[in-house]
Tab-separated table of C-alpha atoms and ligand atoms in Angstrom:
chain	number	residue	atom	x	y	z
A	1	MET	CA	-44.028	31.057	-44.053
A	2	VAL	CA	-44.574	31.139	-47.866
A	3	THR	CA	-41.495	31.745	-49.648
A	4	ARG	CA	-41.680	33.633	-53.141
A	5	ILE	CA	-39.849	32.886	-55.976
A	6	LEU	CA	-38.683	35.873	-57.844
A	7	SER	CA	-37.221	36.348	-61.210
A	8	GLU	CA	-34.471	39.030	-61.915
A	9	ASN	CA	-36.743	41.449	-63.818
A	10	GLU	CA	-36.668	45.105	-62.505
A	11	GLN	CA	-40.253	44.728	-61.066
A	12	ASP	CA	-39.138	41.477	-59.011
A	13	LEU	CA	-35.920	43.197	-57.976
A	14	ARG	CA	-37.764	46.482	-56.449
A	15	LEU	CA	-39.851	43.834	-54.666
A	16	ALA	CA	-37.161	42.103	-53.316
A	17	GLY	CA	-35.410	45.410	-52.172
A	18	GLU	CA	-38.423	46.578	-50.356
A	19	ILE	CA	-38.404	43.129	-48.543
A	20	ILE	CA	-34.970	43.563	-47.390
A	21	ALA	CA	-35.578	47.503	-46.282
A	22	ALA	CA	-38.759	46.091	-44.362
A	23	GLY	CA	-36.636	43.714	-42.181
A	24	GLY	CA	-37.172	40.399	-44.164
A	25	LEU	CA	-34.895	37.662	-45.808
A	26	VAL	CA	-34.036	37.184	-49.506
A	27	ALA	CA	-31.819	34.565	-51.014
A	28	PHE	CA	-30.003	35.905	-54.178
A	29	PRO	CA	-27.574	34.859	-56.475
A	30	THR	CA	-23.753	35.931	-56.258
A	31	GLU	CA	-20.797	34.659	-58.360
A	32	THR	CA	-19.421	32.677	-55.755
A	33	VAL	CA	-22.433	30.928	-54.161
A	34	TYR	CA	-26.070	32.110	-53.398
A	35	GLY	CA	-26.482	34.299	-50.394
A	36	LEU	CA	-29.007	34.617	-47.784
A	37	GLY	CA	-29.469	38.468	-47.502
A	38	ALA	CA	-30.686	40.754	-44.824
A	39	ASN	CA	-30.358	44.657	-44.010
A	40	ALA	CA	-26.861	44.419	-42.551
A	41	LEU	CA	-27.506	47.469	-40.196
A	42	ASP	CA	-30.859	45.832	-38.676
A	43	PRO	CA	-30.312	43.745	-35.961
A	44	ASP	CA	-33.466	42.262	-35.911
A	45	ALA	CA	-33.353	41.393	-39.500
A	46	VAL	CA	-29.929	39.898	-39.173
A	47	ARG	CA	-30.847	37.658	-36.487
A	48	LYS	CA	-33.632	36.028	-38.437
A	49	ILE	CA	-30.612	35.041	-40.708
A	50	TYR	CA	-29.288	32.846	-37.816
A	51	GLU	CA	-32.886	31.428	-37.211
A	52	ALA	CA	-33.388	30.412	-40.591
A	53	LYS	CA	-29.899	28.649	-41.199
A	54	GLY	CA	-29.530	27.405	-37.846
A	55	ARG	CA	-26.067	29.053	-37.599
A	56	PRO	CA	-23.926	29.632	-34.285
A	57	SER	CA	-24.450	33.132	-33.359
A	58	ASP	CA	-20.717	33.881	-32.848
A	59	ASN	CA	-20.140	33.439	-36.840
A	60	PRO	CA	-20.036	36.863	-38.358
A	61	THR	CA	-21.771	37.545	-41.781
A	62	ILE	CA	-20.183	39.314	-44.600
A	63	VAL	CA	-21.663	42.435	-45.487
A	64	HIS	CA	-22.244	43.280	-49.240
A	65	ILE	CA	-22.173	46.598	-50.839
A	66	ALA	CA	-22.593	47.993	-54.486
A	67	ASP	CA	-20.112	50.483	-54.477
A	68	GLU	CA	-16.729	51.227	-52.927
A	69	SER	CA	-17.961	54.487	-51.118
A	70	ALA	CA	-20.167	52.387	-49.170
A	71	LEU	CA	-17.111	50.695	-47.462
A	72	LYS	CA	-16.697	54.085	-45.284
A	73	GLN	CA	-20.132	53.666	-43.993
A	74	LEU	CA	-18.977	50.451	-42.505
A	75	THR	CA	-15.050	50.880	-41.477
A	76	TRP	CA	-13.139	54.015	-40.375
A	77	ARG	CA	-10.002	52.989	-41.658
A	78	VAL	CA	-9.453	52.562	-45.397
A	79	THR	CA	-5.884	51.995	-46.073
A	80	PRO	CA	-3.991	52.191	-49.280
A	81	ASP	CA	-3.775	48.282	-49.364
A	82	MET	CA	-7.299	47.941	-49.158
A	83	GLN	CA	-7.710	50.532	-51.768
A	84	ARG	CA	-5.423	48.538	-54.205
A	85	LEU	CA	-7.187	45.416	-53.312
A	86	ALA	CA	-10.778	47.174	-53.904
A	87	ARG	CA	-9.668	48.509	-57.277
A	88	LYS	CA	-8.168	45.173	-58.769
A	89	TYR	CA	-10.749	42.875	-57.070
A	90	TRP	CA	-14.020	44.317	-56.805
A	91	PRO	CA	-16.657	43.874	-57.897
A	92	GLY	CA	-15.468	40.225	-57.322
A	93	PRO	CA	-15.079	37.123	-54.933
A	94	LEU	CA	-12.902	38.866	-52.354
A	95	THR	CA	-13.868	39.854	-48.629
A	96	MET	CA	-11.776	42.200	-46.660
A	97	VAL	CA	-11.909	42.064	-42.896
A	98	VAL	CA	-11.559	45.690	-41.830
A	99	PRO	CA	-12.129	47.452	-38.487
A	100	ARG	CA	-15.987	48.181	-37.897
A	101	ARG	CA	-18.060	51.329	-37.268
A	102	ASP	CA	-20.515	51.422	-34.601
A	103	THR	CA	-23.247	51.618	-37.009
A	104	VAL	CA	-22.750	47.829	-37.777
A	105	PRO	CA	-24.637	45.758	-35.101
A	106	ASN	CA	-22.986	43.230	-32.929
A	107	VAL	CA	-25.223	40.315	-34.361
A	108	THR	CA	-23.878	41.244	-37.839
A	109	THR	CA	-20.178	40.905	-36.605
A	110	GLY	CA	-20.593	37.945	-34.095
A	111	ASN	CA	-19.440	40.742	-31.512
A	112	LEU	CA	-16.296	41.087	-33.265
A	113	ASP	CA	-14.683	44.585	-33.671
A	114	THR	CA	-14.278	44.061	-37.210
A	115	VAL	CA	-16.493	43.410	-40.143
A	116	GLY	CA	-16.049	41.399	-43.476
A	117	VAL	CA	-16.726	43.397	-46.409
A	118	ARG	CA	-17.254	42.196	-50.158
A	119	MET	CA	-18.791	43.920	-53.202
A	120	PRO	CA	-20.251	41.125	-55.473
A	121	ASP	CA	-19.671	40.839	-59.111
A	122	HIS	CA	-23.135	39.520	-59.924
A	123	VAL	CA	-25.215	42.180	-61.473
A	124	THR	CA	-28.355	40.881	-59.698
A	125	ALA	CA	-26.607	40.940	-56.360
A	126	ARG	CA	-25.606	44.532	-56.920
A	127	ALA	CA	-29.136	45.426	-58.100
A	128	LEU	CA	-30.509	44.068	-55.044
A	129	ILE	CA	-28.300	46.093	-52.827
A	130	GLN	CA	-29.544	49.081	-54.545
A	131	ALA	CA	-33.051	48.478	-54.632
A	132	ALA	CA	-32.635	47.654	-50.721
A	133	GLY	CA	-30.907	50.924	-49.954
A	134	CYS	CA	-28.693	49.443	-47.333
A	135	PRO	CA	-25.737	46.953	-47.369
A	136	ILE	CA	-26.924	43.280	-47.087
A	137	ALA	CA	-25.609	40.841	-44.657
A	138	ALA	CA	-25.447	37.764	-46.382
A	139	PRO	CA	-23.856	34.133	-45.437
A	140	SER	CA	-24.369	31.228	-47.842
A	141	ALA	CA	-27.881	30.204	-48.423
A	142	ASN	CA	-27.718	26.859	-46.951
A	143	LEU	CA	-28.592	25.238	-43.677
A	144	SER	CA	-25.735	25.393	-41.275
A	145	GLY	CA	-23.566	22.496	-41.667
A	146	LYS	CA	-24.601	21.775	-45.598
A	147	PRO	CA	-22.803	22.224	-48.660
A	148	SER	CA	-23.074	26.172	-50.046
A	149	PRO	CA	-25.460	26.154	-52.728
A	150	THR	CA	-24.385	26.965	-56.277
A	151	THR	CA	-27.865	26.617	-57.884
A	152	VAL	CA	-31.211	27.957	-57.136
A	153	GLU	CA	-32.763	24.520	-56.659
A	154	HIS	CA	-30.205	24.062	-53.755
A	155	VAL	CA	-31.482	27.200	-52.131
A	156	ILE	CA	-34.966	26.123	-52.468
A	157	ASP	CA	-34.001	22.482	-51.174
A	158	ASP	CA	-32.808	24.278	-47.916
A	159	MET	CA	-34.658	27.437	-47.618
A	160	ASP	CA	-38.095	26.983	-48.931
A	161	GLY	CA	-40.503	27.801	-46.141
A	162	ARG	CA	-37.849	29.389	-44.033
A	163	ILE	CA	-37.428	32.869	-45.730
A	164	ASP	CA	-39.474	35.420	-47.658
A	165	ALA	CA	-38.019	35.150	-51.067
A	166	ILE	CA	-35.612	33.691	-53.383
A	167	ILE	CA	-34.435	35.282	-56.513
A	168	ARG	CA	-34.108	32.566	-59.358
A	169	SER	CA	-30.751	32.962	-61.272
A	170	THR	CA	-28.413	30.543	-63.202
A	171	PRO	CA	-25.880	28.407	-61.352
A	172	CYS	CA	-22.953	30.340	-59.877
A	173	THR	CA	-20.069	30.792	-61.848
A	174	ILE	CA	-17.226	30.340	-59.315
A	175	GLY	CA	-19.163	27.685	-57.062
A	176	ILE	CA	-16.620	28.295	-54.144
A	177	GLU	CA	-17.091	31.214	-51.363
A	178	SER	CA	-15.154	34.287	-51.468
A	179	THR	CA	-11.650	34.546	-50.348
A	180	VAL	CA	-11.569	36.310	-46.845
A	181	ILE	CA	-8.672	38.187	-46.040
A	182	ASP	CA	-7.954	40.223	-42.707
A	183	MET	CA	-6.640	43.580	-43.584
A	184	THR	CA	-6.205	44.603	-39.852
A	185	GLY	CA	-2.696	43.033	-39.155
A	186	GLU	CA	0.918	44.562	-40.268
A	187	LEU	CA	0.621	41.812	-43.271
A	188	PRO	CA	-2.613	41.066	-44.681
A	189	MET	CA	-3.591	37.238	-43.754
A	190	ILE	CA	-5.831	34.853	-45.535
A	191	LEU	CA	-8.492	33.379	-43.434
A	192	ARG	CA	-10.530	31.557	-45.909
A	193	PRO	CA	-8.862	30.607	-49.425
A	194	GLY	CA	-10.881	31.074	-52.337
A	195	PHE	CA	-10.793	31.929	-56.040
A	196	ILE	CA	-8.462	34.683	-55.468
A	197	THR	CA	-5.289	33.180	-54.216
A	198	ARG	CA	-2.590	34.404	-51.854
A	199	GLU	CA	-0.184	34.361	-54.828
A	200	ASP	CA	-2.812	36.725	-56.465
A	201	VAL	CA	-2.789	38.992	-53.640
A	202	ALA	CA	0.802	39.132	-52.874
A	203	ARG	CA	1.235	39.922	-56.680
A	204	THR	CA	-1.011	42.860	-56.586
A	205	LEU	CA	0.232	44.171	-53.081
A	206	GLY	CA	4.144	43.543	-53.575
A	207	LYS	CA	4.369	41.977	-50.138
A	208	ASP	CA	4.113	38.720	-48.333
A	209	ILE	CA	0.578	37.642	-47.462
A	210	LEU	CA	-0.023	35.310	-44.547
A	211	VAL	CA	-1.947	32.309	-44.454
A	212	ASP	CA	-3.997	31.347	-41.432
A	213	PRO	CA	-1.735	28.293	-40.457
A	214	THR	CA	-4.890	26.152	-39.336
A	215	LEU	CA	-6.084	26.125	-42.855
A	216	ASN	CA	-6.169	22.609	-44.315
A	217	GLU	CA	-4.808	21.166	-41.279
A	218	LYS	CA	-6.649	18.431	-39.361
A	219	PRO	CA	-7.379	19.598	-36.060
A	220	GLU	CA	-5.352	17.789	-33.257
A	221	PRO	CA	-7.743	15.955	-30.755
A	222	GLY	CA	-7.731	17.349	-27.350
A	223	VAL	CA	-6.088	20.407	-28.582
A	224	GLU	CA	-8.458	23.732	-29.049
A	225	PHE	CA	-9.057	24.462	-32.791
A	226	ARG	CA	-9.092	28.202	-33.260
A	227	PRO	CA	-9.277	29.400	-36.680
A	228	LYS	CA	-9.392	33.280	-37.223
A	229	ALA	CA	-12.449	33.182	-39.050
A	230	PRO	CA	-14.788	31.901	-36.604
A	231	GLY	CA	-16.797	29.957	-39.155
A	232	MET	CA	-13.915	27.942	-40.225
A	233	LYS	CA	-13.952	25.857	-36.971
A	234	TYR	CA	-17.424	24.565	-37.514
A	235	LYS	CA	-18.453	21.341	-39.161
A	236	HIS	CA	-19.211	22.364	-42.784
A	237	TYR	CA	-20.171	21.147	-46.107
A	238	ALA	CA	-21.043	17.622	-44.699
A	239	PRO	CA	-22.970	15.158	-47.064
A	240	GLU	CA	-25.058	12.557	-45.615
A	241	ALA	CA	-22.580	10.052	-46.855
A	242	ASP	CA	-19.102	8.908	-45.354
A	243	MET	CA	-16.089	10.311	-47.402
A	244	ILE	CA	-12.600	9.583	-47.969
A	245	ILE	CA	-10.036	11.482	-49.829
A	246	PHE	CA	-7.339	9.716	-51.907
A	247	GLU	CA	-3.975	11.561	-52.188
A	248	GLY	CA	-1.011	10.495	-53.991
A	249	GLU	CA	0.205	9.762	-57.359
A	250	THR	CA	-2.559	9.960	-60.003
A	251	GLU	CA	-2.099	6.182	-61.126
A	252	ALA	CA	-2.041	4.958	-57.415
A	253	VAL	CA	-4.892	6.972	-56.573
A	254	GLU	CA	-7.218	5.809	-59.463
A	255	ALA	CA	-6.005	1.998	-58.475
A	256	ALA	CA	-6.959	2.575	-54.760
A	257	MET	CA	-10.232	4.126	-55.667
A	258	ASP	CA	-11.145	1.498	-58.118
A	259	GLU	CA	-10.335	-1.063	-55.615
A	260	GLU	CA	-12.091	0.470	-52.960
A	261	ARG	CA	-15.135	0.841	-55.155
A	262	ALA	CA	-15.090	-2.549	-56.115
A	263	GLU	CA	-15.159	-4.049	-52.587
A	264	ARG	CA	-17.914	-1.611	-51.638
A	265	GLU	CA	-20.005	-2.197	-54.346
A	266	SER	CA	-19.687	-5.871	-53.619
A	267	LEU	CA	-21.020	-5.369	-49.985
A	268	GLY	CA	-23.975	-3.622	-51.956
A	269	GLN	CA	-23.049	-0.056	-51.049
A	270	LYS	CA	-24.155	2.961	-53.400
A	271	VAL	CA	-20.497	4.475	-54.337
A	272	VAL	CA	-19.929	8.021	-55.693
A	273	VAL	CA	-16.661	8.966	-57.108
A	274	ILE	CA	-15.478	12.655	-57.132
A	275	ARG	CA	-12.495	13.195	-59.512
A	276	TYR	CA	-11.402	16.221	-61.249
A	277	SER	CA	-8.481	16.992	-63.462
A	278	GLN	CA	-5.477	18.022	-61.419
A	279	GLU	CA	-4.948	21.139	-63.884
A	280	ASP	CA	-8.485	22.304	-64.036
A	281	THR	CA	-8.932	23.341	-60.532
A	282	GLU	CA	-11.407	26.146	-61.541
A	283	THR	CA	-13.859	23.381	-62.795
A	284	ALA	CA	-13.310	21.578	-59.710
A	285	ALA	CA	-14.122	24.767	-57.624
A	286	HIS	CA	-17.459	25.035	-59.778
A	287	GLU	CA	-18.547	21.481	-59.454
A	288	PHE	CA	-17.489	20.139	-55.955
A	289	PHE	CA	-20.348	21.539	-53.736
A	290	ALA	CA	-23.058	20.335	-56.499
A	291	ALA	CA	-21.335	16.958	-56.553
A	292	LEU	CA	-21.775	16.746	-52.740
A	293	ARG	CA	-25.387	17.459	-52.972
A	294	GLU	CA	-25.785	15.145	-56.138
A	295	ALA	CA	-24.353	12.386	-53.851
A	296	ASP	CA	-26.865	13.080	-50.983
A	297	LYS	CA	-29.825	12.930	-53.772
A	298	ASP	CA	-28.515	9.718	-55.081
A	299	LYS	CA	-28.362	8.321	-51.480
A	300	ALA	CA	-24.655	7.434	-51.492
A	301	ASP	CA	-23.310	5.394	-48.767
A	302	ILE	CA	-19.784	6.542	-49.219
A	303	ILE	CA	-18.003	9.163	-51.592
A	304	LEU	CA	-14.421	8.516	-52.740
A	305	ALA	CA	-12.429	11.839	-53.905
A	306	ALA	CA	-9.187	12.104	-55.289
A	307	ALA	CA	-6.999	14.864	-53.887
A	308	LEU	CA	-6.136	18.400	-55.828
A	309	PRO	CA	-2.771	19.600	-55.840
A	310	GLN	CA	-2.681	21.960	-52.647
A	311	GLU	CA	-1.969	25.184	-54.490
A	312	GLY	CA	-3.497	28.156	-56.072
A	313	ILE	CA	-7.415	27.270	-56.176
A	314	GLY	CA	-6.507	23.689	-55.661
A	315	PHE	CA	-5.736	24.871	-52.045
A	316	SER	CA	-8.971	26.420	-51.749
A	317	VAL	CA	-11.059	23.539	-53.152
A	318	MET	CA	-8.941	21.026	-50.793
A	319	ASN	CA	-9.990	23.213	-47.968
A	320	ARG	CA	-13.851	22.528	-48.538
A	321	MET	CA	-13.079	18.892	-49.369
A	322	LEU	CA	-11.143	17.942	-46.319
A	323	LYS	CA	-13.698	19.768	-44.152
A	324	SER	CA	-16.512	17.710	-45.824
A	325	ALA	CA	-14.646	14.498	-45.285
A	326	GLY	CA	-13.806	15.289	-41.701
A	327	TYR	CA	-10.407	15.172	-42.744
A	328	ASN	CA	-10.548	11.688	-43.716
A	329	VAL	CA	-7.447	11.138	-45.810
A	330	ARG	CA	-5.824	8.071	-47.162
A	331	LYS	CA	-2.311	8.249	-48.578
A	332	VAL	CA	-1.627	5.985	-51.387
B	1	TXA	O1	-18.702	34.107	-51.325
B	1	TXA	C1	-19.352	34.546	-50.046
B	1	TXA	O2	-18.208	34.980	-49.308
B	1	TXA	C2	-20.723	34.119	-49.730
B	1	TXA	C3	-21.647	35.182	-50.730
B	1	TXA	C4	-23.098	34.895	-50.276
B	1	TXA	O3	-20.987	36.077	-50.610
B	1	TXA	N1	-20.834	34.489	-48.562
B	1	TXA	C5	-20.384	33.323	-47.431
B	1	TXA	O4	-20.806	33.928	-46.011
B	1	TXA	O5	-19.669	32.495	-47.788
B	1	TXA	P1	-20.627	32.805	-44.820
B	1	TXA	O6	-21.271	33.697	-43.720
B	1	TXA	O7	-21.141	31.694	-45.206
B	1	TXA	O8	-18.893	32.960	-44.545
B	1	TXA	C6	-18.421	33.928	-43.984
B	1	TXA	C7	-17.004	33.645	-43.326
B	1	TXA	C8	-17.118	32.624	-42.080
B	1	TXA	O9	-16.163	31.917	-42.198
B	1	TXA	C9	-16.840	33.809	-41.099
B	1	TXA	O10	-16.303	33.334	-39.881
B	1	TXA	C10	-15.874	34.708	-41.586
B	1	TXA	O11	-16.186	34.689	-43.277
B	1	TXA	N2	-15.927	36.085	-41.434
B	1	TXA	C11	-16.942	37.075	-41.682
B	1	TXA	N3	-16.851	38.172	-40.969
B	1	TXA	C12	-15.587	37.868	-40.479
B	1	TXA	C13	-14.723	38.855	-39.417
B	1	TXA	N4	-15.207	39.891	-39.134
B	1	TXA	N5	-13.727	38.232	-39.341
B	1	TXA	C14	-13.043	37.096	-39.338
B	1	TXA	N6	-13.943	36.317	-40.221
B	1	TXA	C15	-15.092	36.564	-40.679
B	2	MG	MG1	-21.294	29.309	-45.409
């Protein structure tokens, strides 16, 4: 298949909308990561997403909408908490898991009776949804298991020849995927941490917010690992290289990383070091996936990464870092 590279002008967005409406696949920018979109209400179209990504079929996709009224098309229950979160964080990097209507096909939700819904902040994403005239199911536009794409080049590397079109835009401003929050229980629960934190949501709703207890915990060998978002159980974000996370006081971490690096280099290994300011976790979120892909391009043998404090956005970046390192943490 020849993949067309489209621009963000009106004519190209109209064409991209037509491709989606006709059951095709279009990758498009959002403020978090690039998405791989199909008509969320067309099971054959959504099936193609799973094929193009090599994605396990029990992993539900997020359904993207362009205005709040579309939420009622997907769910029969809109609670005051959902309205409050929508008003505060939409358009933006928040996905709400809500009971689904029968109009949403099984393949879109991985056979769950809920659906994840998000209104993206990126103007192009919303223009595409409007042009298509339907809600758009879109996982991140990477091959399954690879780091999520934060630039159009990442999307081209993974998806060229596998999908109908890719909309070229600038790098994603946030860089990690949306916060996924389950709104079906008594208290909301964070299933995937993101740029919008538990503390943010707790402040907005004035109540406790639960966090899936499996997040950022190493799965115990022999014990079934069952995070509440099906996608969180899969191997994810894996670079080609091995990876070690160093955790501890900054100076001790620096020293241990320097030592490890010198030793590896003396053995002729290509070493990549990933280290961010402990205060500027937004930059870490913005850079991390791109850094993993860069390490692959550089044919790194080993990635040495400094842990971030596990609070706020740091917790969200650490969630990705732990997965990409296969939970290989060295405490120093
Ligand atoms: O920022 C994002 O959310 C990006 C952009 C493109 O919007 N999309 C994204 O989609 O990251 P994906 O498919 O790569 O990740 C969706 C995550 C998975 O872990 C999936 O299991 C979970 O959300 N999820 C989706 N629907 C769910 C549901 N109904 N119940 C529980 N988890 C759900
Ligand atoms: Mg993904």
